[in-house]
CSV table of C-alpha atoms in Angstrom, one decimal:
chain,number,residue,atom,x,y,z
A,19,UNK,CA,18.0,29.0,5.5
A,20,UNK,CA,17.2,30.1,9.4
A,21,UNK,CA,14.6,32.5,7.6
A,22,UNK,CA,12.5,29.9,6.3
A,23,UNK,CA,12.3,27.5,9.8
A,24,UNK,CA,9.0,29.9,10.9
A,25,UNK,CA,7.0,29.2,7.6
A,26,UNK,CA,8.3,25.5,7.8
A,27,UNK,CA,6.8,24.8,11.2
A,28,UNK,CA,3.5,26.8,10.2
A,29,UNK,CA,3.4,24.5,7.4
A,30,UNK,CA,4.2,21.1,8.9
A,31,UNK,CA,1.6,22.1,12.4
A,32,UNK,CA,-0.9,22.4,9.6
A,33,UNK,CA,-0.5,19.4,8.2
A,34,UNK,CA,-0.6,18.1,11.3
A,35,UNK,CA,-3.7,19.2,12.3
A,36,UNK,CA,-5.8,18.5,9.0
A,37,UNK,CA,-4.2,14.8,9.4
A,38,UNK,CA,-5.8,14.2,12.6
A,39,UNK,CA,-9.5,14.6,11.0
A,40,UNK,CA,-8.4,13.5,7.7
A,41,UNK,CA,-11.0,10.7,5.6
A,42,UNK,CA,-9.1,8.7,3.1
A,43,UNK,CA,-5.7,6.9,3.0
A,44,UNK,CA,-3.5,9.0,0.3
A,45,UNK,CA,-0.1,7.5,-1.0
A,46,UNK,CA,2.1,9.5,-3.0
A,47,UNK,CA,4.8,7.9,-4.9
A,48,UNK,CA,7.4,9.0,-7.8
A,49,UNK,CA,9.6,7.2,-10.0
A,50,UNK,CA,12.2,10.1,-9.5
A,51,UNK,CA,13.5,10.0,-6.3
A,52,UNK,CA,17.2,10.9,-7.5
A,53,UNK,CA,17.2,13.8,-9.9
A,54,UNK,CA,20.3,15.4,-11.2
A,55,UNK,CA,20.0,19.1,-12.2
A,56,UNK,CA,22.7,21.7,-13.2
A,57,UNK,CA,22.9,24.8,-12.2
A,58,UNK,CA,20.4,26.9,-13.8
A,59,UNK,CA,18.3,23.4,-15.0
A,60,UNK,CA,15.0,22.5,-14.8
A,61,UNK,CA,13.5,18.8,-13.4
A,62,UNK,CA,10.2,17.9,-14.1
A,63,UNK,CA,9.1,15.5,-11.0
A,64,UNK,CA,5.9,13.1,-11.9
A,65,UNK,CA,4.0,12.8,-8.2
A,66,UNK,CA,1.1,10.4,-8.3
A,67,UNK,CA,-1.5,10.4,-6.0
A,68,UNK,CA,-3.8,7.0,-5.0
A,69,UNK,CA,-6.7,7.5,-2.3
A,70,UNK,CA,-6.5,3.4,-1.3
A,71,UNK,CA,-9.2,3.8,1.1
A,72,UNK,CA,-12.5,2.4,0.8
A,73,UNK,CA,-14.2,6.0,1.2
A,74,UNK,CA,-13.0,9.9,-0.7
A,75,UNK,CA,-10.3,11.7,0.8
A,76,UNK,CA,-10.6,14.9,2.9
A,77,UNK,CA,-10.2,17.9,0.5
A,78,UNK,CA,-6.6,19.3,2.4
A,79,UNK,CA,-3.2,20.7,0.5
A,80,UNK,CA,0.1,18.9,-1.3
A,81,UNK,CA,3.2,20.4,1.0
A,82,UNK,CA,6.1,20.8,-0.5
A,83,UNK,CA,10.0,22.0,1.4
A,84,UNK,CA,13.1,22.3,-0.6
A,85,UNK,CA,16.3,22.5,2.0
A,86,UNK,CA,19.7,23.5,1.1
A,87,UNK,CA,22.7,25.1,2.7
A,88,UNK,CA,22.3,28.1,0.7
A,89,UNK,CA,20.2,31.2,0.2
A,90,UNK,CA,18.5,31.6,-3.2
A,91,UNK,CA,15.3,29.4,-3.3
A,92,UNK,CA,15.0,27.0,-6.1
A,93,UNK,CA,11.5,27.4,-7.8
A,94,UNK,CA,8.5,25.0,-8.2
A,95,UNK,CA,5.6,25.3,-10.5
A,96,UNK,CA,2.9,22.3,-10.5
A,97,UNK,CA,0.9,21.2,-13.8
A,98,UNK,CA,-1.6,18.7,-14.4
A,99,UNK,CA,-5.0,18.0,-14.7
A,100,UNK,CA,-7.7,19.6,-12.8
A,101,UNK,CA,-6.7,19.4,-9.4
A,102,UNK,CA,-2.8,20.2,-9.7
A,103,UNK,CA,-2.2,23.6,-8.6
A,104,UNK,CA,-2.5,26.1,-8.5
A,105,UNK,CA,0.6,26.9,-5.9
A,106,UNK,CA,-0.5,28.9,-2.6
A,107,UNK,CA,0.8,32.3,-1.9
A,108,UNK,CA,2.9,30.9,0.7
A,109,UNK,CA,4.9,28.7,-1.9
A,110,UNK,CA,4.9,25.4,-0.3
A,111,UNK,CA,1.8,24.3,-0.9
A,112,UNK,CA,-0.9,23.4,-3.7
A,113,UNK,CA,-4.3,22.6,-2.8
A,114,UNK,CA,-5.2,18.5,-2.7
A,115,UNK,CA,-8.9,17.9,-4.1
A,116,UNK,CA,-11.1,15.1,-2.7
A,117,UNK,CA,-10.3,11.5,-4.5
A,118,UNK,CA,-12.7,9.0,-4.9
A,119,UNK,CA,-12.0,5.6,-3.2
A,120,UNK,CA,-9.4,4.2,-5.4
A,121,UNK,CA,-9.1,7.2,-7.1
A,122,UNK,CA,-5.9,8.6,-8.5
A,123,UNK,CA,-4.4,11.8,-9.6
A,124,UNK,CA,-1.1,12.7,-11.5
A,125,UNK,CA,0.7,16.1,-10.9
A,126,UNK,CA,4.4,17.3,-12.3
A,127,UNK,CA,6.3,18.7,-10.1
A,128,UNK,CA,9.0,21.2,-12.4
A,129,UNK,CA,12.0,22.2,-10.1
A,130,UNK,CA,14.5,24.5,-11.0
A,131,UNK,CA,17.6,25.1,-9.2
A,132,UNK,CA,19.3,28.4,-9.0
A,133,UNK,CA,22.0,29.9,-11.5
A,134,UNK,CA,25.2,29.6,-9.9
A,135,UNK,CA,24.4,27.0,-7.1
A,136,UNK,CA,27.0,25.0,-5.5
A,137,UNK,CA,25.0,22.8,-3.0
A,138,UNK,CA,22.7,20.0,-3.4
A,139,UNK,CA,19.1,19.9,-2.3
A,140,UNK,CA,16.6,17.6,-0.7
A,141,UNK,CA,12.8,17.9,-1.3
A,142,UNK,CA,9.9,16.7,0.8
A,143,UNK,CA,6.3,16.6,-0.2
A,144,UNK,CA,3.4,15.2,1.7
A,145,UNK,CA,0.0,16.1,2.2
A,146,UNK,CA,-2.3,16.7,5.0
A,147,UNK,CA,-4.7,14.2,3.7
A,148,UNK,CA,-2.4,11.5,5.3
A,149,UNK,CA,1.5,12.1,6.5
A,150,UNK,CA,2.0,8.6,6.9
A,151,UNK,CA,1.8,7.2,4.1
A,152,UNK,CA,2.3,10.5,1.5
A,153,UNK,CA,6.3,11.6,2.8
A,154,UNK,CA,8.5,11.7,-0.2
A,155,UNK,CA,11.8,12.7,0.1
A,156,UNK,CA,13.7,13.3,-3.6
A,157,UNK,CA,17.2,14.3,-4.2
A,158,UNK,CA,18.3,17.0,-6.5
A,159,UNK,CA,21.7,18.3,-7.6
A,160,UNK,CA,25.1,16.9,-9.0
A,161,UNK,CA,23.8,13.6,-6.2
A,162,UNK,CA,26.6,11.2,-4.8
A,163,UNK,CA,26.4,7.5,-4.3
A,164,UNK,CA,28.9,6.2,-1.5
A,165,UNK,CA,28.8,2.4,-0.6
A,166,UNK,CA,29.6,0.8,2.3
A,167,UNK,CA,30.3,-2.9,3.3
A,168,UNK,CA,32.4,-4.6,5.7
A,169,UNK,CA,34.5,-8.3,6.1
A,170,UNK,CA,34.6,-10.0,9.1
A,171,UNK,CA,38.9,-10.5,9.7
A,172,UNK,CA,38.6,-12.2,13.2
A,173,UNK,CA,36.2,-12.9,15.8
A,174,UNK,CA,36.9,-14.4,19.7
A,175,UNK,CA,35.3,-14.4,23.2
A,176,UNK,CA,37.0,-14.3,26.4
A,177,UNK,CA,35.5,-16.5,29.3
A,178,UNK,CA,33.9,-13.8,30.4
A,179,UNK,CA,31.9,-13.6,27.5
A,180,UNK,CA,33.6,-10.0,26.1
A,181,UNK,CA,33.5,-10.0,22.8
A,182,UNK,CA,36.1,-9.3,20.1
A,183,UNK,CA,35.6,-8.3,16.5
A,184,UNK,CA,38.1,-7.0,13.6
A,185,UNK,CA,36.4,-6.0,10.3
A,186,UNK,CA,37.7,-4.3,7.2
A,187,UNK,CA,35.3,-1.5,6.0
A,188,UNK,CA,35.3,-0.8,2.3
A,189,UNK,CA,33.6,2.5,1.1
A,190,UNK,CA,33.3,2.7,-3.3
A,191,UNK,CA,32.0,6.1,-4.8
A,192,UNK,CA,29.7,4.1,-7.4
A,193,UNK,CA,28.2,7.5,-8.2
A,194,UNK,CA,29.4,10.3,-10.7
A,195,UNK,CA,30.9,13.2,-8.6
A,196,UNK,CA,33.6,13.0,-6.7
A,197,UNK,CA,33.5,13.7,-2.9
A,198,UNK,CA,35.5,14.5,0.0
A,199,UNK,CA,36.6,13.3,2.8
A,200,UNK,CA,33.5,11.5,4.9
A,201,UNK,CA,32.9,9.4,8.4
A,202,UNK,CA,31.0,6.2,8.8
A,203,UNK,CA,30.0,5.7,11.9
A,204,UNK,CA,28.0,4.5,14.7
A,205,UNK,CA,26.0,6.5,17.5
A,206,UNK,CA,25.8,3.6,20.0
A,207,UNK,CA,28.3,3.8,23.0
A,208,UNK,CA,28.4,-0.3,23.2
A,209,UNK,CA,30.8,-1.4,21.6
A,210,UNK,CA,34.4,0.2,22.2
A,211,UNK,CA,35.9,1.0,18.8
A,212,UNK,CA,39.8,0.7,18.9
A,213,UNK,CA,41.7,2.0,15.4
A,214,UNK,CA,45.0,1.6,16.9
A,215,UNK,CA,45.6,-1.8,15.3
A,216,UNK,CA,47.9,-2.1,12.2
A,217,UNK,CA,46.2,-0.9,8.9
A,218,UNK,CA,43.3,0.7,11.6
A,219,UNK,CA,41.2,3.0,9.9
A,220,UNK,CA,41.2,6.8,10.8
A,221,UNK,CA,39.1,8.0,13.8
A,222,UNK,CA,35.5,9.6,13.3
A,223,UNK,CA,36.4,13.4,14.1
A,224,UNK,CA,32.5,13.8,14.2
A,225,UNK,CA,30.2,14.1,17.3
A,226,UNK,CA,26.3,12.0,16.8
A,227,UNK,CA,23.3,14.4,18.1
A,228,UNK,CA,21.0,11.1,19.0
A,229,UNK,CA,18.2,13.4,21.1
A,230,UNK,CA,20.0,16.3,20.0
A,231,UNK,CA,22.5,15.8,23.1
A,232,UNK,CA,25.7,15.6,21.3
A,233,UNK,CA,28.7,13.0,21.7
A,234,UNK,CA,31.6,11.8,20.0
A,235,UNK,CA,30.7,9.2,17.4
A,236,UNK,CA,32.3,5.9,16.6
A,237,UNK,CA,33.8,4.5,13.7
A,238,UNK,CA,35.9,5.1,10.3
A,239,UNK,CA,37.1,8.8,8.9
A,240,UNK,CA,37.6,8.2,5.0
A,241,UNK,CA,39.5,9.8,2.4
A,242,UNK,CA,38.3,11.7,-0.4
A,243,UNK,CA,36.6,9.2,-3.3
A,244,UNK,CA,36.7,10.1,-7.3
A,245,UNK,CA,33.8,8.3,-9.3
A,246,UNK,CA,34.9,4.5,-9.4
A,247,UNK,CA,37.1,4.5,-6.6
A,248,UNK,CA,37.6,2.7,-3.0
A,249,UNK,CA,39.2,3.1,0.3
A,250,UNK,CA,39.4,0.3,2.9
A,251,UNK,CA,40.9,-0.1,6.3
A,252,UNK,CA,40.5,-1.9,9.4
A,253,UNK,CA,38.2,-1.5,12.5
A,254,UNK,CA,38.7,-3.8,15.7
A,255,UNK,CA,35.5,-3.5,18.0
A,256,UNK,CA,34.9,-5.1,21.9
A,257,UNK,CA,31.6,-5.4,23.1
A,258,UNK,CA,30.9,-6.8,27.1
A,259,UNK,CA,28.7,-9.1,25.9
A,260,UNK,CA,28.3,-11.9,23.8
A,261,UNK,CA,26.5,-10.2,20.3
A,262,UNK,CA,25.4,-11.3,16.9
A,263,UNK,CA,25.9,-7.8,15.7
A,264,UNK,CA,28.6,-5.0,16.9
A,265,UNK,CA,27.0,-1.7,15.5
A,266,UNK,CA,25.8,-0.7,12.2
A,267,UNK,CA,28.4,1.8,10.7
A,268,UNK,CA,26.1,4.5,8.8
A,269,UNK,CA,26.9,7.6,6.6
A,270,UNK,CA,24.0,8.8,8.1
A,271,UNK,CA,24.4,10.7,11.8
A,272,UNK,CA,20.6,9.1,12.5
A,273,UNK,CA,17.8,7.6,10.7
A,274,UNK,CA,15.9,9.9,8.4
A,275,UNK,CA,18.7,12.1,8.5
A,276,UNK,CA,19.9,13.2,4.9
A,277,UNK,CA,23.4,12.4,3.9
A,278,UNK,CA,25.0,15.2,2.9
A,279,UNK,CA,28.4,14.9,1.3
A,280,UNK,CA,31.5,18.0,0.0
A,281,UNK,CA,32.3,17.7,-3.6
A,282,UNK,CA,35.4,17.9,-4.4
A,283,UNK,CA,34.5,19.9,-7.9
A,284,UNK,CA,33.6,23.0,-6.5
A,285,UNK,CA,33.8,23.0,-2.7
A,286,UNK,CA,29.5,23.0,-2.6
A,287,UNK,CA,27.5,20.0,-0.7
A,288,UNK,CA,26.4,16.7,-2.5
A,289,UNK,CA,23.6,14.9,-1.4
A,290,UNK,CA,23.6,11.3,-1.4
A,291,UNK,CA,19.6,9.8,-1.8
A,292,UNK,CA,21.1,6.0,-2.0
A,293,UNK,CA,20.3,5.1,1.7
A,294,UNK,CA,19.8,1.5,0.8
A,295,UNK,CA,24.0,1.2,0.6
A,296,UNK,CA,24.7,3.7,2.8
A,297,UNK,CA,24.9,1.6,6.3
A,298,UNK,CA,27.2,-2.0,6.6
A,299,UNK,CA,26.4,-4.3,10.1
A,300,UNK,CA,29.4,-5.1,11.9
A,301,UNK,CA,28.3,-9.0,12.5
A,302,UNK,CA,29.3,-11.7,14.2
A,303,UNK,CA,29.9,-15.1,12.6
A,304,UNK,CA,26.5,-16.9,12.7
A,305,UNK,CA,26.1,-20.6,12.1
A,306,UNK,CA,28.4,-22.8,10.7
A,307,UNK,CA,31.1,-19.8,10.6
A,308,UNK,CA,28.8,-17.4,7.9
A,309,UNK,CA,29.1,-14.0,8.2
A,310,UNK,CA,25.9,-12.0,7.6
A,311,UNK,CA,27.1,-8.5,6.8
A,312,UNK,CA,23.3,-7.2,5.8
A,313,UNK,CA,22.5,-3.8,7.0
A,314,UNK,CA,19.0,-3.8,8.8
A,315,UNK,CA,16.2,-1.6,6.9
A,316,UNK,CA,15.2,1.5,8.4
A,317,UNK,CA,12.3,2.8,6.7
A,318,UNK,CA,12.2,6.2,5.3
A,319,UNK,CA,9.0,7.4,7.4
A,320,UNK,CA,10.0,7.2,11.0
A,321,UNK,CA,9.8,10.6,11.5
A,322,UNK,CA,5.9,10.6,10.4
A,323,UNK,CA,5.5,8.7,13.5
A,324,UNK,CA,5.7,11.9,15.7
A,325,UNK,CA,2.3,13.1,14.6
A,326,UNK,CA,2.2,16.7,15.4
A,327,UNK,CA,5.6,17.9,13.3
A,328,UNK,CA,7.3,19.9,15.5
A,329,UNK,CA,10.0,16.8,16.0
A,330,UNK,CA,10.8,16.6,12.2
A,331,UNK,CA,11.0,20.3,12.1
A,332,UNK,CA,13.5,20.2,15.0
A,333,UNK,CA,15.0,17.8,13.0
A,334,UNK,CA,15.6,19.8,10.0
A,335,UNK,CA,16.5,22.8,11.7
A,336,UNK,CA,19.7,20.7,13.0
A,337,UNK,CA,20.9,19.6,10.1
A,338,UNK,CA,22.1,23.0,9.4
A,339,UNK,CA,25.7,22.6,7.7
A,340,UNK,CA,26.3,19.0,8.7
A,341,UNK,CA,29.6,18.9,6.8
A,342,UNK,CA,32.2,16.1,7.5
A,343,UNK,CA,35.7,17.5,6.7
């Protein structure tokens, strides 16, 4: 939706800008951060507001950026108490009253997604009382759920302390929709992947965009996956020196980035909000020969860390049609 990016960046910049005088530390929080909706359905999304600053928030507005691969734009109305609503002409936003300290507020959020859809869609809301602690980030659509985890097969060192790794990846659709073919992979040039080996899993045919300067990524390419089933094959990695962990194989291209996934049912985009199994470390044995095979957590707020916006718009803008076939 190219058409949208100018209103996008008008909206984040204010935010921004109201954040950097803001009074008051606003969370946001919703039980519903995966919601399935069909085509031409309705989701009603609880959003609930605590000021947990000792003094009342800033008055400032609720944001709010639906992004799909497609055209039509899926709807939002706000209810609640005082307070909720009403939605701005420019149909992102909702003004955000002043809370006490320790005050709270409840709003619904009712989304409904277009007749005829086919792709999946991720929504953001924040406020421009505080970014960093207000980003949501809520899936809606048919949603997949891909997991990934890995087993250590065989681990050496040469003398001259290279490193040498061979791990079986297992990916399991533990979701409901079936999905197509997908990569899990690794934007780091250190280690050396090598899929030549007997049972070797396919190359990534995917490039990484880490500081939107693209180059080939690293790692699996996996079959298609119906609801229930799995896929594994083998990876061997080398690294030049001696490391407790080779990569982190990742559905996602970088962090924040959404995971977006084909489905198989009708050719349309699938969004997968599960980030917690979407990333397996490739580690080395650790004491006394364990394996520890647990992904580090990257939190879902990074990109509130930029401050001014324009990065996460950039961000969003180059996610444009990130489809692994």
């Amino acid at each position: 939706m190219p058409c949208l990016y100018p209103r996008l960046i008008a909206v984040v910049l204010a935010s921004g800008m109201a954040t950097a005088h803001a009074a008051g530390d606003v969370e946001i929080s919703t039980p519903t951060l995966a919601a399935p909706v069909a085509p031409g359905a309705s989701v009603a999304i609880p959003i609930h507001f605590h000021n947990i600053d000792a003094q009342p928030s800033d008055v400032g507005e609720v944001y709010f950026f639906i992004y799909d691969h497609g055209s039509t734009p899926w709807p939002v109305a706000v209810s609640g108490p005082p307070g909720c609503g009403p939605i701005s002409s420019n149909g992102y936003s909702f003004p955000m009253v002043s809370l006490p300290a320790g005050g709270t507020l409840d709003c619904v959020l009712t989304v409904t997604r277009p007749a005829g859809s086919i792709d999946d869609a991720a929504m953001d809301v924040w406020t421009s009382v505080d970014f960093n602690n207000s980003l949501l980030r809520i899936g809606l659509g048919r949603l997949a759920d891909i997991a990934l985890s890995n087993e250590l097969v065989s681990y050496s060192t040469d003398p001259d302390g290279t490193t040498h790794g061979v791990f079986r990846v297992t990916a399991r659709n533990v979701g409901s929709t079936p999905v197509g073919e997908f990569d899990a992979m690794t934007c780091s040039h250190d280690p050396t992947f090598d899929n030549a080996i007997e049972g070797g899993c396919a190359p990534t045919i995917s490039q990484c965009a880490r500081g939107f300067i693209p180059f080939p990524a690293q790692g699996a390419h996996l079959p298609a996956l119906a609801p229930g089933e799995e896929t594994s094959c083998l990876i061997s990695v080398r690294s030049a020196t001696q490391v407790p962990q080779f990569g982190v194989l990742s559905l996602d291209q970088e962090p924040d980035w959404n995971v977006w996934l084909i489905g198989t049912t009708t050719g349309g985009d699938v969004y997968d909000p599960y980030e917690a199994n979407n990333q397996t470390a490739l580690m080395a044995p650790g004491p006394a020969g364990s394996v520890v095979v647990a992904a580090p957590t990257l939190s879902p707020f990074a990109l509130a860390l930029l401050g001014t916006g324009l990065l996460f718009t950039a961000a969003w803008a180059s996610r444009s049609r990130r489809r692994t076939r």
